[in-house]
CSV table of C-alpha atoms in Angstrom, one decimal:
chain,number,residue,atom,x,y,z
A,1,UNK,CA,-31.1,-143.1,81.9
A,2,UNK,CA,-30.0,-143.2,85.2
A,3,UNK,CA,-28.5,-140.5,87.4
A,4,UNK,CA,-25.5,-140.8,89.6
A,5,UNK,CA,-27.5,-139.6,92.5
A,6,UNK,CA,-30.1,-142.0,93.0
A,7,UNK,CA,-30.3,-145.1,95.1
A,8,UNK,CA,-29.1,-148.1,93.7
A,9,UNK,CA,-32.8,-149.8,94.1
A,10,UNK,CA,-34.1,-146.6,92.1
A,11,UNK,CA,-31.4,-147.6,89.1
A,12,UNK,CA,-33.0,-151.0,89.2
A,13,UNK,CA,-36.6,-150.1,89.0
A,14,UNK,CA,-35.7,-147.5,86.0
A,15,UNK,CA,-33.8,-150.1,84.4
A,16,UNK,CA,-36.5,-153.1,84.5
A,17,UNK,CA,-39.3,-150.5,83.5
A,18,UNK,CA,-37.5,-148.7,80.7
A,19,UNK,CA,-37.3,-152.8,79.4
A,20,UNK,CA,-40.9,-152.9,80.1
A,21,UNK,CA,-41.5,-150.0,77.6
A,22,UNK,CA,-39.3,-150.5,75.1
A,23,UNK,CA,-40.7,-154.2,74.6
A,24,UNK,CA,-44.0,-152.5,74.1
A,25,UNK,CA,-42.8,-149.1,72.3
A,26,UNK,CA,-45.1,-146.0,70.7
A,27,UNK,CA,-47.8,-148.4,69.3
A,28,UNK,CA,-48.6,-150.4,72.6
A,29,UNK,CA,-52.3,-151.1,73.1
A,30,UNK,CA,-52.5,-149.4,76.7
A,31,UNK,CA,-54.8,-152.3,78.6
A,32,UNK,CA,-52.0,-155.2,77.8
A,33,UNK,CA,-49.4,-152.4,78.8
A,34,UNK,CA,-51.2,-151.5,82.2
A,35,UNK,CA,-52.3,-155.2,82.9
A,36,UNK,CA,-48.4,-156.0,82.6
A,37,UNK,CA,-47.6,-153.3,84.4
A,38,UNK,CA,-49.7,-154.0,87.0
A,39,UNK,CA,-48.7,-158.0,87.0
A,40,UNK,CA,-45.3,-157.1,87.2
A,41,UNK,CA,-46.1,-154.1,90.6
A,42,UNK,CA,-45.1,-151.0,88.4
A,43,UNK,CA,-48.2,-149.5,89.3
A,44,UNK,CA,-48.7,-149.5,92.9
A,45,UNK,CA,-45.6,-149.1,93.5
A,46,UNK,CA,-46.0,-146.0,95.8
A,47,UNK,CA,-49.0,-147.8,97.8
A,48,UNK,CA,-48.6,-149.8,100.8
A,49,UNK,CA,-47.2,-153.2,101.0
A,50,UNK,CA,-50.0,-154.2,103.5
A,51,UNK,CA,-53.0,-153.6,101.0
A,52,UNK,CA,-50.5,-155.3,98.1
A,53,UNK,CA,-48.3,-152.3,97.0
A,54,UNK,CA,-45.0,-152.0,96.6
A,55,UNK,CA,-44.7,-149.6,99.9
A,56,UNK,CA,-42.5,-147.0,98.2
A,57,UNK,CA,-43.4,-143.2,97.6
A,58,UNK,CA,-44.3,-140.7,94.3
A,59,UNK,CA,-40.3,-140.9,93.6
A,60,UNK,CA,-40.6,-144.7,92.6
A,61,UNK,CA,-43.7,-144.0,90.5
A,62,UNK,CA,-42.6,-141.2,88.7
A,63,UNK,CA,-39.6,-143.1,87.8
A,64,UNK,CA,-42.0,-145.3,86.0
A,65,UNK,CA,-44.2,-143.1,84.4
A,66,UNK,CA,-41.0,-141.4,83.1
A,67,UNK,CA,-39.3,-144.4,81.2
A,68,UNK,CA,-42.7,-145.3,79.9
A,69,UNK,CA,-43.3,-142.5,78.3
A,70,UNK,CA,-39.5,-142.3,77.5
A,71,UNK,CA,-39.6,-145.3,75.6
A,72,UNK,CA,-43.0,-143.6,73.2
A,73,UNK,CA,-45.7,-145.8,75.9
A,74,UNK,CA,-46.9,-143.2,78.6
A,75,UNK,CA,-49.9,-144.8,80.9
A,76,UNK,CA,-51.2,-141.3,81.7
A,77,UNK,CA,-53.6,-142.9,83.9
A,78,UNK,CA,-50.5,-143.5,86.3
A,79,UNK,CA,-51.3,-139.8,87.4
A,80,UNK,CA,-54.6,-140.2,88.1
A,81,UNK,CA,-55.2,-144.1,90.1
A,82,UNK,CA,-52.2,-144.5,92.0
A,83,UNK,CA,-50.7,-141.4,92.0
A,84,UNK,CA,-54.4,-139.1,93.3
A,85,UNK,CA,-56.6,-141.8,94.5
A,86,UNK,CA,-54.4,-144.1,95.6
A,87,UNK,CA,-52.3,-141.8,97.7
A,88,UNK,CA,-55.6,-140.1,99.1
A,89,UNK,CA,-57.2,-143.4,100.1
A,90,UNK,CA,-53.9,-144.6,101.9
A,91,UNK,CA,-53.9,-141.9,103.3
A,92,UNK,CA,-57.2,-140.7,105.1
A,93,UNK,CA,-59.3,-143.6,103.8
A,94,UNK,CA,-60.8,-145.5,106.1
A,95,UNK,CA,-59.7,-149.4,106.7
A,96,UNK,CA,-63.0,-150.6,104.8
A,97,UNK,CA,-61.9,-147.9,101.7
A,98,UNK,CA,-58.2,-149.0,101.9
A,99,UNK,CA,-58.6,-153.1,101.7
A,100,UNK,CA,-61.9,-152.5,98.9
A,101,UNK,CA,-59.5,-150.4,96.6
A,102,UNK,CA,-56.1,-150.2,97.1
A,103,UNK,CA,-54.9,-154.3,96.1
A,104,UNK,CA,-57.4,-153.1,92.8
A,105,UNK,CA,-55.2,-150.4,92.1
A,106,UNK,CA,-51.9,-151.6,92.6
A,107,UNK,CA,-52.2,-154.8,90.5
A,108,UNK,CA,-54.4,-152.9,87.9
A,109,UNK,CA,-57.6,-154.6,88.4
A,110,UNK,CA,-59.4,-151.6,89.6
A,111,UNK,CA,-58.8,-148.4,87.7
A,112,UNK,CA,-60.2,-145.0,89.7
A,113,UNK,CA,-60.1,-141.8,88.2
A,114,UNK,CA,-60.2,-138.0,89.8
A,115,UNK,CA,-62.8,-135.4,89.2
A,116,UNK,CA,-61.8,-131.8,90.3
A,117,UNK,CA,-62.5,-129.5,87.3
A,118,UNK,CA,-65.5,-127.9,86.3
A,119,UNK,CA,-67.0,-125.7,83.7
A,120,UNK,CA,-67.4,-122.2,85.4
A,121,UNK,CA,-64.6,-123.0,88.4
A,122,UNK,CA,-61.6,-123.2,86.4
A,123,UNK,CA,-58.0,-123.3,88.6
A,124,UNK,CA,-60.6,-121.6,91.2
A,125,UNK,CA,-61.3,-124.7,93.5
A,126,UNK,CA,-63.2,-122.0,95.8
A,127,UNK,CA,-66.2,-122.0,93.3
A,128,UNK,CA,-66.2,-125.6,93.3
A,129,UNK,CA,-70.5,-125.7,92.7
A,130,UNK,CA,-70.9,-129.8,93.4
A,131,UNK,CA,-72.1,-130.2,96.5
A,132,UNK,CA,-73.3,-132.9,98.2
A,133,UNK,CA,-76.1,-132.9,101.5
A,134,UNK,CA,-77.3,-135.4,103.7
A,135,UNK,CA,-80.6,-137.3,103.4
A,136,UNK,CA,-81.8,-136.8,106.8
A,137,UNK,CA,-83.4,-140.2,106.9
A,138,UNK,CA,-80.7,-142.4,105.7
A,139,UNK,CA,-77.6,-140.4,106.9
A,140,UNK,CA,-76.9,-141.6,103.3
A,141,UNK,CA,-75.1,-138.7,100.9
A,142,UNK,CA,-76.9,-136.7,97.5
A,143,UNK,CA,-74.1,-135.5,95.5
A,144,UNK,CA,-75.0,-133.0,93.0
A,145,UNK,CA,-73.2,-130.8,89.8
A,146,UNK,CA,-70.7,-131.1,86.7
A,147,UNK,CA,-67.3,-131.9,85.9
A,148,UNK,CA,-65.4,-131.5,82.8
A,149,UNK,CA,-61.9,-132.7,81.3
A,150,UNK,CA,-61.9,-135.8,83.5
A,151,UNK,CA,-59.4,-138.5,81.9
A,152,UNK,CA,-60.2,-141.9,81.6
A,153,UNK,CA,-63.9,-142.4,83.3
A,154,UNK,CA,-64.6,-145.5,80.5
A,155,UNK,CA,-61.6,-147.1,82.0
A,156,UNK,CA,-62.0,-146.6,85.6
A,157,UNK,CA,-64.7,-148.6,87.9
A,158,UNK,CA,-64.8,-145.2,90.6
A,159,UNK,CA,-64.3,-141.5,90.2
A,160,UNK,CA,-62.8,-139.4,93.6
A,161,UNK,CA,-64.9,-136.7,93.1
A,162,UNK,CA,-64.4,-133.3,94.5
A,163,UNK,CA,-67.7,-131.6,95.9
A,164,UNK,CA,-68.1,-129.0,98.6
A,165,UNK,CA,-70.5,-130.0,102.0
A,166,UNK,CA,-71.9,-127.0,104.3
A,167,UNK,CA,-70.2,-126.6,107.4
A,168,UNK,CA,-72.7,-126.2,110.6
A,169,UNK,CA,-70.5,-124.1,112.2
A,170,UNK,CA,-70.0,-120.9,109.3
A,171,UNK,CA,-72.9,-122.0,106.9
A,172,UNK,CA,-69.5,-122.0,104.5
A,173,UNK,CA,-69.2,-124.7,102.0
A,174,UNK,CA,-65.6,-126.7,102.1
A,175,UNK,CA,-64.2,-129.6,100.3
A,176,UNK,CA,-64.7,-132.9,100.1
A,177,UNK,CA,-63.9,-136.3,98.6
A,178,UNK,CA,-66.0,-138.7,97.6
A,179,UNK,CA,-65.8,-142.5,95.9
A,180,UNK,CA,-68.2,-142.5,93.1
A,181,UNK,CA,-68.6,-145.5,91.0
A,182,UNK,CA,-69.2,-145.0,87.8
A,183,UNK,CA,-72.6,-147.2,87.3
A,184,UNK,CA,-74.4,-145.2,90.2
A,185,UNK,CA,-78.0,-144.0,89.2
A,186,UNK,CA,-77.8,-140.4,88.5
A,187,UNK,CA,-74.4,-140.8,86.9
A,188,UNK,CA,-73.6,-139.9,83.4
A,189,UNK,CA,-70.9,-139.1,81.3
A,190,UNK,CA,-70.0,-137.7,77.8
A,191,UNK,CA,-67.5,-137.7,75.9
A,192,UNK,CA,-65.6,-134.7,75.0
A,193,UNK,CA,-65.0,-134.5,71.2
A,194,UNK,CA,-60.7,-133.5,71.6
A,195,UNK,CA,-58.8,-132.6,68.9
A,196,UNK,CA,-55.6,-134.6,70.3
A,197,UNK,CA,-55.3,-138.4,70.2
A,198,UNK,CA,-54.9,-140.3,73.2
A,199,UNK,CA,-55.5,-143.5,74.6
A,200,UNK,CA,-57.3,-142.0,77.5
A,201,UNK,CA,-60.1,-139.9,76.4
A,202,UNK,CA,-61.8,-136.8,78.3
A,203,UNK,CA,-65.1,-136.9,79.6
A,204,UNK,CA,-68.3,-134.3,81.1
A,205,UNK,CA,-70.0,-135.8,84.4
A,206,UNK,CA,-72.8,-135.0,85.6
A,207,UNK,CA,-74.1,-136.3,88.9
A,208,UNK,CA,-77.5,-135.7,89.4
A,209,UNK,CA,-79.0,-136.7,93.1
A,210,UNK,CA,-76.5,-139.2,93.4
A,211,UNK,CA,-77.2,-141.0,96.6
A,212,UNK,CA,-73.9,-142.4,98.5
A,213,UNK,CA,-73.5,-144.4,101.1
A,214,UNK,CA,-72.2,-142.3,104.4
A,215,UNK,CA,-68.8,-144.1,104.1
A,216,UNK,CA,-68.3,-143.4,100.6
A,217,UNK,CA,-66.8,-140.1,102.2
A,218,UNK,CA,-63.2,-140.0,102.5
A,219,UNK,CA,-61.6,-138.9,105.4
A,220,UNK,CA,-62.7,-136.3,107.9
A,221,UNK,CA,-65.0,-134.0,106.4
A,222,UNK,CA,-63.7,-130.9,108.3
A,223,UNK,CA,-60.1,-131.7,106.8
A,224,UNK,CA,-61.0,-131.9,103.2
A,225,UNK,CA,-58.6,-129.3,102.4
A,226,UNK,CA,-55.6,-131.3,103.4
A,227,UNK,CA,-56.8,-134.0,101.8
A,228,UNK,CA,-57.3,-132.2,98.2
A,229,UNK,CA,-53.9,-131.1,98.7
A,230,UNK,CA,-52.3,-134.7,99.7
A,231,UNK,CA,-53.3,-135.9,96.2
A,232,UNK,CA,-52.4,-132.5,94.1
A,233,UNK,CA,-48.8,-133.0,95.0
A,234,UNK,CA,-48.7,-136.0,93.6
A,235,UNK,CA,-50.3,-135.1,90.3
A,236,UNK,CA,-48.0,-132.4,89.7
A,237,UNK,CA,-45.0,-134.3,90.3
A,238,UNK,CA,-46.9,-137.4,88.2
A,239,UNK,CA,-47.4,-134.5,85.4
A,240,UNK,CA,-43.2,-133.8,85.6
A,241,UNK,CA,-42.8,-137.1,85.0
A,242,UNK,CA,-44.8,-137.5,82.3
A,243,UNK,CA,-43.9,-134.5,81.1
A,244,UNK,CA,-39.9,-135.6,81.2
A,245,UNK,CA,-40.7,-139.2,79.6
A,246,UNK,CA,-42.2,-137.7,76.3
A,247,UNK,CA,-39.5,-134.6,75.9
A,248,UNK,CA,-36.7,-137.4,76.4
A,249,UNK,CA,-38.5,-139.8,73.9
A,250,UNK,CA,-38.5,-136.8,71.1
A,251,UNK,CA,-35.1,-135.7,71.9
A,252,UNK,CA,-33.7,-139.4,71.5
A,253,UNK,CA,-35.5,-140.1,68.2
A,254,UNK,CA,-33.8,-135.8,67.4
A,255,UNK,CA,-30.8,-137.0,68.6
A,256,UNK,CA,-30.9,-140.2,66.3
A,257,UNK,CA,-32.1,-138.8,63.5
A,258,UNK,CA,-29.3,-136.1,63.5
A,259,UNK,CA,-26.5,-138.7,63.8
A,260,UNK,CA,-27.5,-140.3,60.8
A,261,UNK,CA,-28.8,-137.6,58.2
A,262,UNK,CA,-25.9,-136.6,55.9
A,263,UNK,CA,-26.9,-133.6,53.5
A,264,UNK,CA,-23.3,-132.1,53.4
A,265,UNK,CA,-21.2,-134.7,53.6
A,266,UNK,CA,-21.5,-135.0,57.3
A,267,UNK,CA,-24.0,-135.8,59.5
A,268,UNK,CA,-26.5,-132.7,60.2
A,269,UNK,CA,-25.9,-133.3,64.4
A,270,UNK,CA,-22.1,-132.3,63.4
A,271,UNK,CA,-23.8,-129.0,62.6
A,272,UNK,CA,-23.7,-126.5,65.8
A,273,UNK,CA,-27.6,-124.8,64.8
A,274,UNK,CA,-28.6,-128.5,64.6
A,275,UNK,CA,-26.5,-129.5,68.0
A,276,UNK,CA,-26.7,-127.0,70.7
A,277,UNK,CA,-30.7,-126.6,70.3
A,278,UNK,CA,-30.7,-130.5,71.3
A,279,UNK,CA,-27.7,-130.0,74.1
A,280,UNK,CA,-30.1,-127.5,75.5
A,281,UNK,CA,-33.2,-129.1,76.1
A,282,UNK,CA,-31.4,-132.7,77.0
A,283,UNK,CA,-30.3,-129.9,80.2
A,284,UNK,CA,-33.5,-128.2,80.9
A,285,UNK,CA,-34.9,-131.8,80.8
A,286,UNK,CA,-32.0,-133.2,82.9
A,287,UNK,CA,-32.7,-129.8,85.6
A,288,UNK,CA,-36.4,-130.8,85.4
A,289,UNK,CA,-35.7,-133.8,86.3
A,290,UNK,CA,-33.5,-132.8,89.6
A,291,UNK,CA,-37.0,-130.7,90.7
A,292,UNK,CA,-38.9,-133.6,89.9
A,293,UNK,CA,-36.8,-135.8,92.1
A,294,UNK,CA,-36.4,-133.1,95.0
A,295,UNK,CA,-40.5,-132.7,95.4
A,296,UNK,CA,-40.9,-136.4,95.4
A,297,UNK,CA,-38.8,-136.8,98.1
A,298,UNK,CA,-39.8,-134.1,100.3
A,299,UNK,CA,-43.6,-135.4,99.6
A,300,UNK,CA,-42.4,-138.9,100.1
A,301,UNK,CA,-40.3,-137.6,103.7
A,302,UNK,CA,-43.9,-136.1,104.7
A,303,UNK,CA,-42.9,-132.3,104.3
A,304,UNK,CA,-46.1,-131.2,102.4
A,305,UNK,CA,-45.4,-127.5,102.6
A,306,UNK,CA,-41.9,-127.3,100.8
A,307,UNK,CA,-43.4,-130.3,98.1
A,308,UNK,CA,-46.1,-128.1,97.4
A,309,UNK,CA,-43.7,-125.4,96.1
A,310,UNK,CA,-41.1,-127.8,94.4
A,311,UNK,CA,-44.3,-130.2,92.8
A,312,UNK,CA,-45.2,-126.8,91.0
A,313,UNK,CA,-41.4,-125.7,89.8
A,314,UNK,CA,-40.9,-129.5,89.3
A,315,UNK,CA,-44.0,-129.5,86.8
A,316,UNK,CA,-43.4,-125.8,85.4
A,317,UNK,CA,-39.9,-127.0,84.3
A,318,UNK,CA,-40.9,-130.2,83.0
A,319,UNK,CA,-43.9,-128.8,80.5
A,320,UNK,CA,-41.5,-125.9,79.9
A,321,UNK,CA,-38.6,-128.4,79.0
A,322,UNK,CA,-41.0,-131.0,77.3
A,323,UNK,CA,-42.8,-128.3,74.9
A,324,UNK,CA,-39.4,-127.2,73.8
A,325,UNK,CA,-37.7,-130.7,73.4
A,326,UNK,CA,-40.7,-131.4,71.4
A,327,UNK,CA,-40.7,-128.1,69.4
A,328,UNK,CA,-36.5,-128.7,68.4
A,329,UNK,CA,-37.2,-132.4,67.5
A,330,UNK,CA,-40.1,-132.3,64.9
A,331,UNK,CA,-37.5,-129.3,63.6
A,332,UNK,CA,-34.4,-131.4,63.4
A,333,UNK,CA,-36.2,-133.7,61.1
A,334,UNK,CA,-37.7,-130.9,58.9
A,335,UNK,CA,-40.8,-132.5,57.1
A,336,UNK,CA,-39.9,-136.0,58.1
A,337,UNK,CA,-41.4,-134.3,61.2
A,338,UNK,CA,-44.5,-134.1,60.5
A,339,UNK,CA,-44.8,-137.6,59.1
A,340,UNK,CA,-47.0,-140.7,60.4
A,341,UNK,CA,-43.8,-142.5,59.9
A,342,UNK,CA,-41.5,-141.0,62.8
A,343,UNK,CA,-44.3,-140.1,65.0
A,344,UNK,CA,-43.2,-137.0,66.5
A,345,UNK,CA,-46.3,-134.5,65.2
A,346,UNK,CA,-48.5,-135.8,67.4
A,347,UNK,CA,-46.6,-134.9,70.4
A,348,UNK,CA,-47.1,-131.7,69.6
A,349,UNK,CA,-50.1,-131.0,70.8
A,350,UNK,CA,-49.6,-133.4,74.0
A,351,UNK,CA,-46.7,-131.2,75.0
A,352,UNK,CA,-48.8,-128.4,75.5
A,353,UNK,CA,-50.6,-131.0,78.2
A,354,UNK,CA,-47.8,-130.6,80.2
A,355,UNK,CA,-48.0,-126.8,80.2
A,356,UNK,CA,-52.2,-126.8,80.9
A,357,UNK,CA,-53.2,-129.5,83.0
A,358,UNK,CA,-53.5,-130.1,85.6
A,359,UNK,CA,-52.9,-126.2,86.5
A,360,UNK,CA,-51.5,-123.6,83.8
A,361,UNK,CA,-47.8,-122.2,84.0
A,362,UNK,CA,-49.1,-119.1,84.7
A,363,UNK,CA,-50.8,-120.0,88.0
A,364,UNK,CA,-47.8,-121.6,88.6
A,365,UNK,CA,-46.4,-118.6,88.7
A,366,UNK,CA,-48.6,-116.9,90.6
A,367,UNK,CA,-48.1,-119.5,93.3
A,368,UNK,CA,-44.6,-118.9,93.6
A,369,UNK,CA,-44.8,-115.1,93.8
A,370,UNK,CA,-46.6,-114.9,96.5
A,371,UNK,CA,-45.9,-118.2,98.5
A,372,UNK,CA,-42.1,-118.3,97.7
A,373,UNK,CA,-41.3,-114.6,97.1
A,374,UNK,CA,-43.9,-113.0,99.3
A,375,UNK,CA,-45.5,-111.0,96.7
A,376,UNK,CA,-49.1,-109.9,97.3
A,377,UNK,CA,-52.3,-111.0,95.5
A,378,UNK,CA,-53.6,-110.3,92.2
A,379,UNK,CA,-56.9,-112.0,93.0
């Protein structure tokens, strides 16, 4: 589904990839789907062409992720690899970091994933409790504390993990990222037992002593903040995208569905209760989209300030637009809804994804009062 408004080579990429998916469709297995994917450059598109990418931005990569998943074959990991850990590396990593990961990540031959979360800090990033010191001896880092809700550690060789370092200065802790791979001693991870089905499942870590070499740090340690941020902006705006892929893959099979089923001797789309539910999400879907597309370009043009703000509306629409797309689908097909057979119940409860992860509507919300509206505080 192209729009009018985008670049002719952004038509092309949406074209070849919506092929990609629907040659695969709802019952892909997701490592053929990524390796092709990767074969093929889908996935790093948004890295650098130097270190094998395709050298474009979060706009081209969210087109991706959004005809995947609008042809029923989301990579969710598209949010994660490229999007967080690819972006991060590229862009404070150092030369070693960049040539030892990136090619990996853009042909789909090294998976990372992104560990921020954690069981007592919620969306608080400030009580972030992993922390990592310096072994005086060695110079080498010990990285220590939990993370939870961390998709696809089985499939990834590294985690970018999150943890806080003391500042010599204040005594303060502040953020930093570090590349953990995932057979390090010290390193474990459990499952978590989820009641929705996915190809990529969620995980506990716990890193206990885990000694790092000094340049598995990435970046400057005193701008850690900045570089959280760099690859938060892109997950939002990934999270849209995904978001927009699945609500447009339930509304077609709605939209298909109501065409065809004749109970009154006309087709039940002919009926306006049926109709104007699915007119109205295919526009908060197509508006969600235009937010999407604004924050990726303002992220892509460097402006991280005004894509912060638009990478939050972008993925408050989308999960809003998605839920509800979602919701009117499984109820245009009545009990055929809720059947193996069409495929649409299970979307249910990965709508709500869109809506939780990887920050809730409602600090959303909170970010926009007070950051776009000036409001004060209310914690």
């Amino acid at each position: 589904m192209p729009t009018p408004t985008e670049p002719a080579e952004h038509t092309a990429l949406r074209t070849a990839v919506a092929a990609l998916g629907k040659n695969h469709g709802p019952h892909h297995n997701r490592e053929t789907l990524w390796q092709e994917a990767g074969k093929l450059g889908y996935l790093g598109v948004n890295l650098p062409e130097a270190h094998g990418g395709g050298g474009g931005g979060i706009s081209e990569l969210s087109i991706v992720l959004e005809e995947l998943g609008a042809a029923g074959a989301p990579l969710l990991m598209l949010v994660v690899s490229p999007a967080i850990c690819g972006t991060v590396i590229a862009r404070f990593g150092t030369e070693t970091q960049k040539r030892t990961w990136l090619p990996g990540l853009a042909d789909g031959t090294k998976t990372m994933a992104f560990g921020i979360t954690e069981p007592d800090a919620g969306s608080n990033s400030h009580r972030i409790t992993t922390t990592a010191r310096r072994d005086p001896d060695s110079g080498d880092w010990l990285l220590t504390g939990r993370k939870v809700f961390i998709s696809g550690v089985d499939l990834a060789d590294a985690v970018l993990i999150v943890g806080r370092t003391e500042d010599s200065r204040t005594g303060r802790l502040k953020p930093c990222l570090f590349i953990v791979p995932t057979d390090a001693p010290g390193f474990t991870r459990h499952v978590i037992d989820m009641e929705i089905q996915a190809a990529e499942k969620q995980f506990e870590l716990v890193l206990d002593e885990v000694r790092l070499p000094a340049d598995a740090l990435v970046g400057d340690e005193d701008a850690g903040l900045l570089q959280l941020f760099a690859g938060l902006n892109p997950e939002r705006i990934m999270t849209a995208a995904f978001a927009i892929g699945m609500g447009r893959y339930a509304l077609a099979k709605a939209v298909e569905y109501a065409r065809e089923r004749t109970v009154w001797n006309a087709p039940i789309g002919a009926h306006q209760a049926i109709a104007h539910p699915l007119a109205q999400s295919h526009i908060e879907l197509e508006l969600a989209r235009l937010m999407m597309q604004k924050a990726a370009a303002l992220y892509d043009a460097g402006d991280d300030m005004a894509a912060g703000e638009a990478a939050n509306m972008a993925k408050y629409a989308a999960g809003e637009a998605c839920v509800k797309a979602v919701d009117q689908a499984v109820h245009t097909l009545g009990g055929n809804g809720l059947t193996r057979e069409f495929g649409l119940a299970k979307l249910i409860t990965a709508a709500r994804v869109a809506r939780i992860a990887p920050v809730s509507r409602e600090m959303i919300l909170n970010f926009v009062s007070h950051q776009s509206l000036g409001l004060p505080k209310s914690y």
